[in-house]
Amino acid sequence: MLILECPCCGVKGEETEFHGGGEAHIRRFGPGSSDEAFHDYLFAKENPRGVHFERWRHVNGCGKWFHVARCTQTLEVFGSYSAQTTEPPQDIKDAITAKRPGWRWREFA
Amino acid sequence: MSEAKTALPGALFDGIAVIEEAGLQGMITLRGDLGDKALASALHDVTGCALPGPREVALAGEKGAAWMSPDELLVMVPHGETAAAVATLDARLGERHALAADVSDARVVFDIRGAYAREVLGKLMPVDFSADAFGPGQIRRSRMAQVPAAVWMTGEDAFRVVCFRSVAQYVFDLLKTAASEGGEVGLYA
């Protein structure tokens, strides 16, 4: 079971109270960008076994979006943090490093 | 004005817990900056309650206020006073970026009472309803089987559930099934 904590309302609930919103920290490429960049933005998603960053919405609770850092292999959650950021905060990165030394995910490490 | 009616007038079930539709309840969604003192004082004018903290509900007789999200409250007043309460909130909040909307007719309220009330809710929601984890003054929004619902305590072994009116029959049937005779598990006994 995946247990998530919503950083907006502080509720700790199980997965079915939330709704997954796909990969986090995606840079968007729209009009004016190259076909390749637009293709990668649309289709080239991370699919790691291990550390992963996702967007989630507390759909049956406070309704807010937030970010989660978790492990896809063990369902361990390293932390959740605000949606209003373009990269994981340092304390989340530190928490991951403590558990998974040498982790990398896209440009973050 | 047409005569206001709830979704399931008089619905009542008596099993290991009593399930009852609570009747007409004035409900106002109040969205805005909950840190704004003007909002807290407007809320106090309308309900007599202080601003509830995160995941809390403040009750004063038939009135109350529940914390729904970091920028949303559910304001409860007697059904007949709803329009006046919305007008008061609108006037007090003035030009602020805030919204008071009467949602009474969009919701339905159920009361669950009895020694097994915690268990009936525990069967339907992915929430720890043990007395250590959930008590009076708290509100929890989650899902009840397949639909969203909010729940808080109105007294010892007494809970109040608010959900959308469109799923009133579904939620009443869920609660009836969970409260049917012989359905005791004894988890929270």
Short mmCIF file of C-alpha atoms in Angstrom, two decimals:
data_model
loop_
_atom_site.label_atom_id
_atom_site.label_comp_id
_atom_site.label_asym_id
_atom_site.label_seq_id
_atom_site.Cartn_x
_atom_site.Cartn_y
_atom_site.Cartn_z
CA MET A 1 0.00 0.00 0.00
CA LEU A 2 1.23 3.46 -0.86
CA ILE A 3 0.79 5.93 2.02
CA LEU A 4 1.06 9.60 1.09
CA GLU A 5 1.02 12.72 3.23
CA CYS A 6 -0.56 15.80 1.69
CA PRO A 7 1.70 18.81 2.43
CA CYS A 8 -1.25 21.19 1.93
CA CYS A 9 -3.68 19.85 4.55
CA GLY A 10 -1.40 17.52 6.53
CA VAL A 11 -3.60 14.44 6.06
CA LYS A 12 -1.81 11.11 5.85
CA GLY A 13 -3.88 8.82 3.71
CA GLU A 14 -3.60 5.80 1.50
CA GLU A 15 -3.28 5.92 -2.24
CA THR A 16 -6.96 5.65 -3.17
CA GLU A 17 -7.75 8.96 -1.48
CA PHE A 18 -5.39 10.64 -3.96
CA HIS A 19 -5.02 10.67 -7.72
CA GLY A 20 -1.74 10.37 -9.55
CA GLY A 21 -0.89 13.18 -11.95
CA GLY A 22 2.12 11.71 -13.74
CA GLU A 23 5.73 12.73 -13.77
CA ALA A 24 6.84 15.83 -11.86
CA HIS A 25 9.06 18.73 -12.90
CA ILE A 26 8.31 18.45 -16.61
CA ARG A 27 9.60 21.34 -18.70
CA ARG A 28 7.02 22.31 -21.25
CA PHE A 29 7.83 22.92 -24.92
CA GLY A 30 5.12 24.54 -27.02
CA PRO A 31 4.88 26.70 -30.13
CA GLY A 32 8.30 27.75 -31.41
CA SER A 33 10.16 24.77 -29.98
CA SER A 34 11.75 22.09 -32.13
CA ASP A 35 9.77 18.99 -33.13
CA GLU A 36 12.19 16.88 -31.13
CA ALA A 37 11.77 18.93 -27.94
CA PHE A 38 7.98 18.88 -28.34
CA HIS A 39 8.01 15.12 -28.93
CA ASP A 40 10.13 14.52 -25.82
CA TYR A 41 7.93 16.79 -23.72
CA LEU A 42 4.84 14.84 -24.77
CA PHE A 43 6.11 11.28 -24.83
CA ALA A 44 9.57 10.78 -23.32
CA LYS A 45 8.72 10.12 -19.68
CA GLU A 46 10.92 8.66 -16.98
CA ASN A 47 10.05 5.10 -16.00
CA PRO A 48 12.60 4.25 -13.32
CA ARG A 49 12.88 1.31 -11.01
CA GLY A 50 13.72 3.20 -7.85
CA VAL A 51 13.65 6.91 -7.06
CA HIS A 52 10.86 8.75 -8.87
CA PHE A 53 9.18 12.16 -8.66
CA GLU A 54 5.46 12.46 -9.29
CA ARG A 55 2.59 14.89 -9.12
CA TRP A 56 -0.41 13.87 -7.03
CA ARG A 57 -3.73 15.47 -6.25
CA HIS A 58 -5.61 15.08 -2.96
CA VAL A 59 -8.75 14.51 -4.95
CA ASN A 60 -11.01 13.20 -2.16
CA GLY A 61 -9.62 15.60 0.42
CA CYS A 62 -8.46 19.18 0.21
CA GLY A 63 -8.27 19.04 -3.60
CA LYS A 64 -4.75 20.45 -3.85
CA TRP A 65 -1.89 19.33 -6.09
CA PHE A 66 1.50 18.46 -4.62
CA HIS A 67 4.73 16.62 -5.40
CA VAL A 68 5.89 13.28 -4.05
CA ALA A 69 9.34 11.68 -4.09
CA ARG A 70 9.06 7.94 -3.78
CA CYS A 71 10.59 4.61 -4.72
CA THR A 72 8.72 2.69 -7.42
CA GLN A 73 10.31 -0.57 -6.31
CA THR A 74 9.43 -0.52 -2.60
CA LEU A 75 6.58 2.07 -2.48
CA GLU A 76 8.68 3.88 0.14
CA VAL A 77 7.86 7.59 0.21
CA PHE A 78 10.82 9.92 0.79
CA GLY A 79 8.67 12.99 1.21
CA SER A 80 5.98 15.22 -0.27
CA TYR A 81 6.36 18.90 -1.03
CA SER A 82 4.67 21.92 -2.55
CA ALA A 83 3.54 21.93 -6.18
CA GLN A 84 4.76 25.52 -6.50
CA THR A 85 8.37 24.63 -7.24
CA THR A 86 10.44 23.63 -10.27
CA GLU A 87 12.80 21.31 -8.44
CA PRO A 88 12.77 19.14 -5.32
CA PRO A 89 13.71 21.04 -2.12
CA GLN A 90 17.06 20.22 -0.49
CA ASP A 91 15.53 18.38 2.50
CA ILE A 92 13.76 15.98 0.13
CA LYS A 93 16.99 15.40 -1.82
CA ASP A 94 18.83 14.79 1.47
CA ALA A 95 16.18 12.30 2.60
CA ILE A 96 16.59 10.37 -0.66
CA THR A 97 20.42 10.47 -0.44
CA ALA A 98 20.22 9.02 3.08
CA LYS A 99 18.26 6.03 1.77
CA ARG A 100 19.54 5.72 -1.83
CA PRO A 101 23.11 7.07 -2.00
CA GLY A 102 24.15 8.02 -5.54
CA TRP A 103 20.57 8.37 -6.86
CA ARG A 104 19.97 10.28 -10.10
CA TRP A 105 16.72 11.35 -11.72
CA ARG A 106 16.77 13.50 -14.87
CA GLU A 107 18.98 16.50 -14.00
CA PHE A 108 18.60 16.04 -10.23
CA ALA A 109 20.94 14.11 -7.95
CA MET B 1 -39.20 30.28 -3.58
CA SER B 2 -40.07 26.63 -3.93
CA GLU B 3 -40.20 24.46 -0.84
CA ALA B 4 -36.74 23.18 0.03
CA LYS B 5 -36.40 19.41 0.32
CA THR B 6 -33.50 17.20 1.20
CA ALA B 7 -32.46 14.29 -1.00
CA LEU B 8 -33.92 11.53 1.20
CA PRO B 9 -36.43 13.13 3.58
CA GLY B 10 -36.81 11.11 6.75
CA ALA B 11 -34.44 8.33 5.69
CA LEU B 12 -33.69 6.23 8.76
CA PHE B 13 -32.02 2.88 9.38
CA ASP B 14 -31.54 1.16 12.70
CA GLY B 15 -28.90 -1.57 12.76
CA ILE B 16 -25.67 -1.85 14.73
CA ALA B 17 -25.72 1.93 14.39
CA VAL B 18 -28.50 4.38 13.61
CA ILE B 19 -28.23 6.04 10.21
CA GLU B 20 -30.41 9.08 9.71
CA GLU B 21 -30.61 11.82 7.16
CA ALA B 22 -30.03 14.99 9.15
CA GLY B 23 -32.56 17.16 7.32
CA LEU B 24 -32.18 20.66 5.95
CA GLN B 25 -28.87 22.28 6.76
CA GLY B 26 -27.68 25.62 5.49
CA MET B 27 -24.16 25.18 4.06
CA ILE B 28 -21.96 27.88 2.61
CA THR B 29 -18.65 27.37 0.89
CA LEU B 30 -16.37 30.21 1.94
CA ARG B 31 -13.14 30.52 -0.01
CA GLY B 32 -10.50 33.12 0.60
CA ASP B 33 -7.36 33.89 2.58
CA LEU B 34 -7.94 32.13 5.90
CA GLY B 35 -5.13 34.20 7.41
CA ASP B 36 -7.13 37.39 6.83
CA LYS B 37 -8.52 38.75 10.11
CA ALA B 38 -11.55 40.19 8.29
CA LEU B 39 -12.54 36.70 7.17
CA ALA B 40 -12.26 35.33 10.72
CA SER B 41 -14.34 38.18 12.10
CA ALA B 42 -16.98 37.79 9.36
CA LEU B 43 -17.14 34.08 10.18
CA HIS B 44 -17.59 34.90 13.86
CA ASP B 45 -20.42 37.31 13.02
CA VAL B 46 -22.27 34.66 11.05
CA THR B 47 -21.68 31.56 13.19
CA GLY B 48 -20.35 32.70 16.57
CA CYS B 49 -17.40 30.35 15.98
CA ALA B 50 -13.72 31.14 15.94
CA LEU B 51 -11.80 30.23 12.78
CA PRO B 52 -11.09 26.48 12.91
CA GLY B 53 -7.47 25.42 12.48
CA PRO B 54 -6.31 22.92 9.87
CA ARG B 55 -8.40 19.70 9.90
CA GLU B 56 -10.63 21.11 12.64
CA VAL B 57 -14.32 21.83 12.97
CA ALA B 58 -15.84 24.46 15.26
CA LEU B 59 -19.43 23.92 16.34
CA ALA B 60 -21.82 26.22 18.21
CA GLY B 61 -25.31 24.77 18.44
CA GLU B 62 -26.85 24.63 14.98
CA LYS B 63 -24.04 26.71 13.56
CA GLY B 64 -20.46 25.86 12.82
CA ALA B 65 -17.48 26.07 10.53
CA ALA B 66 -15.32 23.28 9.15
CA TRP B 67 -11.81 23.61 7.70
CA MET B 68 -11.98 22.05 4.24
CA SER B 69 -8.66 23.05 2.68
CA PRO B 70 -6.00 25.76 3.17
CA ASP B 71 -8.30 28.28 1.46
CA GLU B 72 -11.78 26.90 2.06
CA LEU B 73 -14.27 26.65 4.91
CA LEU B 74 -17.68 25.03 5.11
CA VAL B 75 -19.92 27.42 7.03
CA MET B 76 -23.02 25.88 8.60
CA VAL B 77 -26.11 27.83 9.63
CA PRO B 78 -29.81 26.95 10.02
CA HIS B 79 -31.29 26.43 6.55
CA GLY B 80 -33.58 29.47 6.69
CA GLU B 81 -30.69 31.79 7.53
CA THR B 82 -28.46 30.81 4.62
CA ALA B 83 -29.26 33.68 2.26
CA ALA B 84 -28.82 36.24 5.04
CA ALA B 85 -25.53 34.64 6.06
CA VAL B 86 -24.20 34.77 2.49
CA ALA B 87 -25.23 38.43 2.26
CA THR B 88 -23.45 39.19 5.54
CA LEU B 89 -20.29 37.41 4.41
CA ASP B 90 -20.37 39.18 1.04
CA ALA B 91 -20.80 42.56 2.71
CA ARG B 92 -18.08 41.96 5.29
CA LEU B 93 -15.57 40.65 2.75
CA GLY B 94 -16.22 43.51 0.33
CA GLU B 95 -13.67 43.74 -2.47
CA ARG B 96 -11.43 41.01 -1.09
CA HIS B 97 -10.58 38.02 -3.28
CA ALA B 98 -13.07 35.74 -1.56
CA LEU B 99 -16.22 33.80 -2.35
CA ALA B 100 -19.27 32.84 -0.32
CA ALA B 101 -21.62 30.46 -2.13
CA ASP B 102 -24.77 28.75 -0.86
CA VAL B 103 -24.23 25.02 -1.45
CA SER B 104 -27.01 23.73 0.84
CA ASP B 105 -28.97 22.14 -1.99
CA ALA B 106 -25.87 20.50 -3.48
CA ARG B 107 -25.10 18.44 -0.38
CA VAL B 108 -26.71 15.91 1.89
CA VAL B 109 -26.00 15.34 5.58
CA PHE B 110 -26.23 12.04 7.46
CA ASP B 111 -25.97 11.32 11.18
CA ILE B 112 -24.45 8.03 12.36
CA ARG B 113 -25.02 7.19 16.02
CA GLY B 114 -24.33 4.25 18.26
CA ALA B 115 -21.59 2.19 19.87
CA TYR B 116 -20.54 0.84 16.47
CA ALA B 117 -20.62 4.19 14.66
CA ARG B 118 -16.80 4.28 14.41
CA GLU B 119 -16.79 0.84 12.92
CA VAL B 120 -19.50 1.58 10.36
CA LEU B 121 -17.42 4.49 9.03
CA GLY B 122 -14.19 2.52 9.33
CA LYS B 123 -15.60 -0.09 6.96
CA LEU B 124 -16.27 2.49 4.28
CA MET B 125 -13.41 4.97 4.51
CA PRO B 126 -9.61 4.49 4.40
CA VAL B 127 -9.30 6.36 7.70
CA ASP B 128 -8.27 5.31 11.21
CA PHE B 129 -11.40 5.93 13.31
CA SER B 130 -9.96 4.63 16.60
CA ALA B 131 -10.61 7.02 19.50
CA ASP B 132 -6.87 7.78 19.71
CA ALA B 133 -6.71 8.90 16.09
CA PHE B 134 -10.05 10.63 15.56
CA GLY B 135 -12.04 12.63 18.09
CA PRO B 136 -14.41 15.56 18.53
CA GLY B 137 -13.24 18.80 16.94
CA GLN B 138 -11.55 17.06 14.00
CA ILE B 139 -12.82 16.86 10.44
CA ARG B 140 -11.63 14.35 7.87
CA ARG B 141 -12.28 14.58 4.15
CA SER B 142 -11.70 11.34 2.33
CA ARG B 143 -13.58 8.89 0.19
CA MET B 144 -16.54 6.79 1.29
CA ALA B 145 -16.33 3.74 -0.97
CA GLN B 146 -16.36 5.45 -4.36
CA VAL B 147 -17.40 9.01 -3.53
CA PRO B 148 -15.87 11.92 -1.59
CA ALA B 149 -17.23 12.62 1.90
CA ALA B 150 -16.38 14.70 4.95
CA VAL B 151 -16.94 13.45 8.49
CA TRP B 152 -16.74 14.88 12.00
CA MET B 153 -18.04 14.02 15.46
CA THR B 154 -21.08 15.73 16.99
CA GLY B 155 -20.84 13.92 20.32
CA GLU B 156 -19.85 10.66 21.96
CA ASP B 157 -20.28 7.89 19.35
CA ALA B 158 -22.07 10.33 17.05
CA PHE B 159 -20.79 11.30 13.63
CA ARG B 160 -21.98 13.60 10.88
CA VAL B 161 -21.22 12.90 7.23
CA VAL B 162 -21.54 15.41 4.39
CA CYS B 163 -21.44 14.31 0.78
CA PHE B 164 -22.82 15.39 -2.58
CA ARG B 165 -26.59 15.27 -2.97
CA SER B 166 -26.29 13.39 -6.26
CA VAL B 167 -24.88 10.36 -4.40
CA ALA B 168 -27.24 10.55 -1.39
CA GLN B 169 -28.98 7.22 -2.09
CA TYR B 170 -25.63 5.52 -2.78
CA VAL B 171 -24.13 6.75 0.50
CA PHE B 172 -27.27 5.88 2.50
CA ASP B 173 -27.19 2.36 1.04
CA LEU B 174 -23.49 2.02 1.86
CA LEU B 175 -24.09 3.09 5.44
CA LYS B 176 -27.08 0.74 5.75
CA THR B 177 -25.01 -2.21 4.53
CA ALA B 178 -22.12 -1.37 6.84
CA ALA B 179 -24.54 -1.01 9.77
CA SER B 180 -26.63 -4.09 9.07
CA GLU B 181 -27.33 -6.49 11.96
CA GLY B 182 -24.57 -8.99 12.57
CA GLY B 183 -21.98 -6.76 10.93
CA GLU B 184 -20.02 -6.04 14.10
CA VAL B 185 -16.28 -6.56 13.76
CA GLY B 186 -15.22 -5.28 17.18
CA LEU B 187 -12.11 -3.52 15.88
CA TYR B 188 -12.67 -0.38 17.95
CA ALA B 189 -14.46 -2.09 20.85
#
